Amino acid sequence: MAGEPGHHRVLAQGVLEGCRHCGTYDFGGSLWEMVVIEIVDDVIVSVVQDTSGDGWWAEDWRVLEA
């Protein structure tokens, strides 16, 4: 993913890949695919299930704090 340097806190979307052995993944007993990734000062600090229902964002990332 391409970014834009200089932002303090950014959100991006991603898709989890399945286990290379069985093709599935299990996070807390539920299967999910679309995630929101929080990046602070160029470090991934969290990855959570995207439950917004917004689908794919039109933009590649969302700046929360410049």
Tab-separated table of N, CA and C in Angstrom:
chain	number	residue	atom	x	y	z
A	1	MET	N	0.844	-1.167	0.000
A	1	MET	CA	0.000	0.000	0.000
A	1	MET	C	0.890	1.231	0.000
A	2	ALA	N	0.580	2.182	-0.831
A	2	ALA	CA	1.290	3.448	-0.860
A	2	ALA	C	0.657	4.382	0.160
A	3	GLY	N	1.460	5.227	0.734
A	3	GLY	CA	0.957	6.160	1.720
A	3	GLY	C	1.455	7.559	1.444
A	4	GLU	N	1.296	8.381	2.433
A	4	GLU	CA	1.714	9.762	2.352
A	4	GLU	C	2.409	10.088	3.661
A	5	PRO	N	3.712	10.319	3.650
A	5	PRO	CA	4.451	10.522	4.893
A	5	PRO	C	4.013	11.781	5.641
A	6	GLY	N	4.257	11.764	6.943
A	6	GLY	CA	4.027	12.950	7.740
A	6	GLY	C	2.741	12.974	8.534
A	7	HIS	N	1.916	11.940	8.431
A	7	HIS	CA	0.677	11.906	9.206
A	7	HIS	C	0.904	11.114	10.487
A	8	HIS	N	0.323	11.614	11.588
A	8	HIS	CA	0.513	10.958	12.884
A	8	HIS	C	-0.334	9.696	13.016
A	9	ARG	N	-1.624	9.798	12.709
A	9	ARG	CA	-2.543	8.663	12.918
A	9	ARG	C	-3.407	8.472	11.678
A	10	VAL	N	-3.399	7.256	11.142
A	10	VAL	CA	-4.084	6.943	9.886
A	10	VAL	C	-4.840	5.625	10.029
A	11	LEU	N	-5.976	5.529	9.345
A	11	LEU	CA	-6.701	4.260	9.238
A	11	LEU	C	-6.637	3.785	7.797
A	12	ALA	N	-6.503	2.493	7.617
A	12	ALA	CA	-6.523	1.874	6.288
A	12	ALA	C	-7.363	0.609	6.383
A	13	GLN	N	-7.846	0.132	5.259
A	13	GLN	CA	-8.589	-1.124	5.228
A	13	GLN	C	-7.705	-2.228	4.673
A	14	GLY	N	-8.043	-3.440	5.037
A	14	GLY	CA	-7.316	-4.581	4.512
A	14	GLY	C	-8.197	-5.807	4.516
A	15	VAL	N	-7.676	-6.872	3.935
A	15	VAL	CA	-8.371	-8.152	3.896
A	15	VAL	C	-7.429	-9.208	4.461
A	16	LEU	N	-7.919	-9.990	5.414
A	16	LEU	CA	-7.115	-11.068	5.987
A	16	LEU	C	-6.962	-12.190	4.981
A	17	GLU	N	-5.813	-12.805	5.008
A	17	GLU	CA	-5.593	-13.981	4.165
A	17	GLU	C	-5.789	-15.228	5.008
A	18	GLY	N	-6.257	-16.269	4.393
A	18	GLY	CA	-6.493	-17.513	5.102
A	18	GLY	C	-5.217	-18.244	5.465
A	19	CYS	N	-5.365	-19.207	6.320
A	19	CYS	CA	-4.258	-20.076	6.712
A	19	CYS	C	-3.702	-20.768	5.471
A	20	ARG	N	-2.397	-20.785	5.348
A	20	ARG	CA	-1.814	-21.400	4.154
A	20	ARG	C	-2.015	-22.912	4.119
A	21	HIS	N	-2.375	-23.487	5.268
A	21	HIS	CA	-2.584	-24.935	5.317
A	21	HIS	C	-4.043	-25.325	5.060
A	22	CYS	N	-4.974	-24.588	5.682
A	22	CYS	CA	-6.385	-24.991	5.534
A	22	CYS	C	-7.244	-23.943	4.832
A	23	GLY	N	-6.694	-22.731	4.611
A	23	GLY	CA	-7.441	-21.707	3.881
A	23	GLY	C	-8.436	-20.930	4.711
A	24	THR	N	-8.492	-21.164	6.021
A	24	THR	CA	-9.414	-20.418	6.874
A	24	THR	C	-8.652	-19.737	8.006
A	25	TYR	N	-9.347	-18.912	8.731
A	25	TYR	CA	-8.776	-18.242	9.888
A	25	TYR	C	-9.863	-18.135	10.942
A	26	ASP	N	-9.454	-18.058	12.182
A	26	ASP	CA	-10.403	-18.021	13.290
A	26	ASP	C	-9.906	-17.001	14.301
A	27	PHE	N	-10.658	-15.930	14.477
A	27	PHE	CA	-10.316	-14.890	15.436
A	27	PHE	C	-11.414	-14.820	16.472
A	28	GLY	N	-11.165	-15.399	17.618
A	28	GLY	CA	-12.156	-15.381	18.687
A	28	GLY	C	-13.402	-16.174	18.366
A	29	GLY	N	-13.275	-17.203	17.568
A	29	GLY	CA	-14.415	-18.054	17.266
A	29	GLY	C	-15.275	-17.580	16.113
A	30	SER	N	-14.958	-16.406	15.543
A	30	SER	CA	-15.750	-15.938	14.406
A	30	SER	C	-14.851	-15.758	13.193
A	31	LEU	N	-15.381	-16.047	12.042
A	31	LEU	CA	-14.638	-15.862	10.804
A	31	LEU	C	-14.944	-14.482	10.256
A	32	TRP	N	-13.907	-13.741	9.919
A	32	TRP	CA	-14.115	-12.427	9.323
A	32	TRP	C	-12.975	-12.096	8.403
A	33	GLU	N	-13.206	-11.172	7.488
A	33	GLU	CA	-12.267	-10.918	6.417
A	33	GLU	C	-11.825	-9.460	6.335
A	34	MET	N	-12.748	-8.507	6.270
A	34	MET	CA	-12.392	-7.101	6.103
A	34	MET	C	-11.987	-6.496	7.447
A	35	VAL	N	-10.854	-5.799	7.457
A	35	VAL	CA	-10.343	-5.222	8.697
A	35	VAL	C	-10.010	-3.747	8.512
A	36	VAL	N	-9.955	-3.037	9.640
A	36	VAL	CA	-9.473	-1.663	9.684
A	36	VAL	C	-8.144	-1.691	10.440
A	37	ILE	N	-7.134	-1.108	9.823
A	37	ILE	CA	-5.782	-1.099	10.373
A	37	ILE	C	-5.472	0.309	10.856
A	38	GLU	N	-5.083	0.434	12.121
A	38	GLU	CA	-4.701	1.732	12.673
A	38	GLU	C	-3.181	1.836	12.676
A	39	ILE	N	-2.676	2.929	12.119
A	39	ILE	CA	-1.234	3.154	12.011
A	39	ILE	C	-0.913	4.467	12.712
A	40	VAL	N	0.011	4.419	13.671
A	40	VAL	CA	0.439	5.616	14.392
A	40	VAL	C	1.935	5.769	14.198
A	41	ASP	N	2.340	6.902	13.654
A	41	ASP	CA	3.751	7.173	13.381
A	41	ASP	C	4.420	6.012	12.642
A	42	ASP	N	3.757	5.533	11.598
A	42	ASP	CA	4.263	4.483	10.708
A	42	ASP	C	4.371	3.103	11.359
A	43	VAL	N	3.657	2.895	12.466
A	43	VAL	CA	3.658	1.595	13.140
A	43	VAL	C	2.213	1.115	13.247
A	44	ILE	N	1.959	-0.132	12.832
A	44	ILE	CA	0.622	-0.712	12.983
A	44	ILE	C	0.384	-0.955	14.460
A	45	VAL	N	-0.676	-0.332	15.004
A	45	VAL	CA	-0.959	-0.480	16.431
A	45	VAL	C	-2.194	-1.336	16.697
A	46	SER	N	-3.072	-1.491	15.678
A	46	SER	CA	-4.219	-2.380	15.871
A	46	SER	C	-4.795	-2.801	14.528
A	47	VAL	N	-5.413	-3.971	14.556
A	47	VAL	CA	-6.149	-4.501	13.411
A	47	VAL	C	-7.436	-5.075	13.983
A	48	VAL	N	-8.576	-4.501	13.560
A	48	VAL	CA	-9.865	-4.946	14.080
A	48	VAL	C	-10.819	-5.226	12.928
A	49	GLN	N	-11.802	-6.024	13.211
A	49	GLN	CA	-12.823	-6.333	12.214
A	49	GLN	C	-13.550	-5.048	11.810
A	50	ASP	N	-13.779	-4.866	10.520
A	50	ASP	CA	-14.532	-3.713	10.019
A	50	ASP	C	-16.009	-4.049	10.096
A	51	THR	N	-16.680	-3.477	11.069
A	51	THR	CA	-18.105	-3.734	11.256
A	51	THR	C	-18.944	-2.524	10.857
A	52	SER	N	-18.344	-1.561	10.158
A	52	SER	CA	-19.036	-0.320	9.804
A	52	SER	C	-20.169	-0.538	8.812
A	53	GLY	N	-20.043	-1.538	7.951
A	53	GLY	CA	-21.032	-1.757	6.915
A	53	GLY	C	-20.878	-0.798	5.745
A	54	ASP	N	-19.791	-0.013	5.735
A	54	ASP	CA	-19.555	0.968	4.673
A	54	ASP	C	-18.986	0.342	3.405
A	55	GLY	N	-18.565	-0.906	3.459
A	55	GLY	CA	-17.906	-1.520	2.307
A	55	GLY	C	-16.526	-0.916	2.101
A	56	TRP	N	-16.015	-1.053	0.891
A	56	TRP	CA	-14.677	-0.516	0.603
A	56	TRP	C	-14.732	0.997	0.522
A	57	TRP	N	-13.765	1.651	1.153
A	57	TRP	CA	-13.672	3.113	1.119
A	57	TRP	C	-13.234	3.557	-0.268
A	58	ALA	N	-13.686	4.721	-0.673
A	58	ALA	CA	-13.275	5.291	-1.962
A	58	ALA	C	-11.809	5.714	-1.908
A	59	GLU	N	-11.374	6.195	-0.757
A	59	GLU	CA	-9.982	6.593	-0.592
A	59	GLU	C	-9.164	5.414	-0.073
A	60	ASP	N	-7.845	5.461	-0.253
A	60	ASP	CA	-6.978	4.371	0.186
A	60	ASP	C	-6.775	4.365	1.696
A	61	TRP	N	-6.803	5.547	2.318
A	61	TRP	CA	-6.610	5.649	3.758
A	61	TRP	C	-7.325	6.890	4.250
A	62	ARG	N	-7.511	6.955	5.582
A	62	ARG	CA	-8.168	8.100	6.210
A	62	ARG	C	-7.232	8.667	7.271
A	63	VAL	N	-6.901	9.926	7.139
A	63	VAL	CA	-6.037	10.591	8.119
A	63	VAL	C	-6.910	11.031	9.274
A	64	LEU	N	-6.581	10.558	10.497
A	64	LEU	CA	-7.322	10.960	11.693
A	64	LEU	C	-6.636	12.124	12.397
A	65	GLU	N	-5.299	12.093	12.406
A	65	GLU	CA	-4.511	13.179	12.986
A	65	GLU	C	-3.309	13.415	12.090
A	66	ALA	N	-3.183	14.635	11.614
A	66	ALA	CA	-2.048	14.962	10.733
A	66	ALA	C	-0.762	15.096	11.518
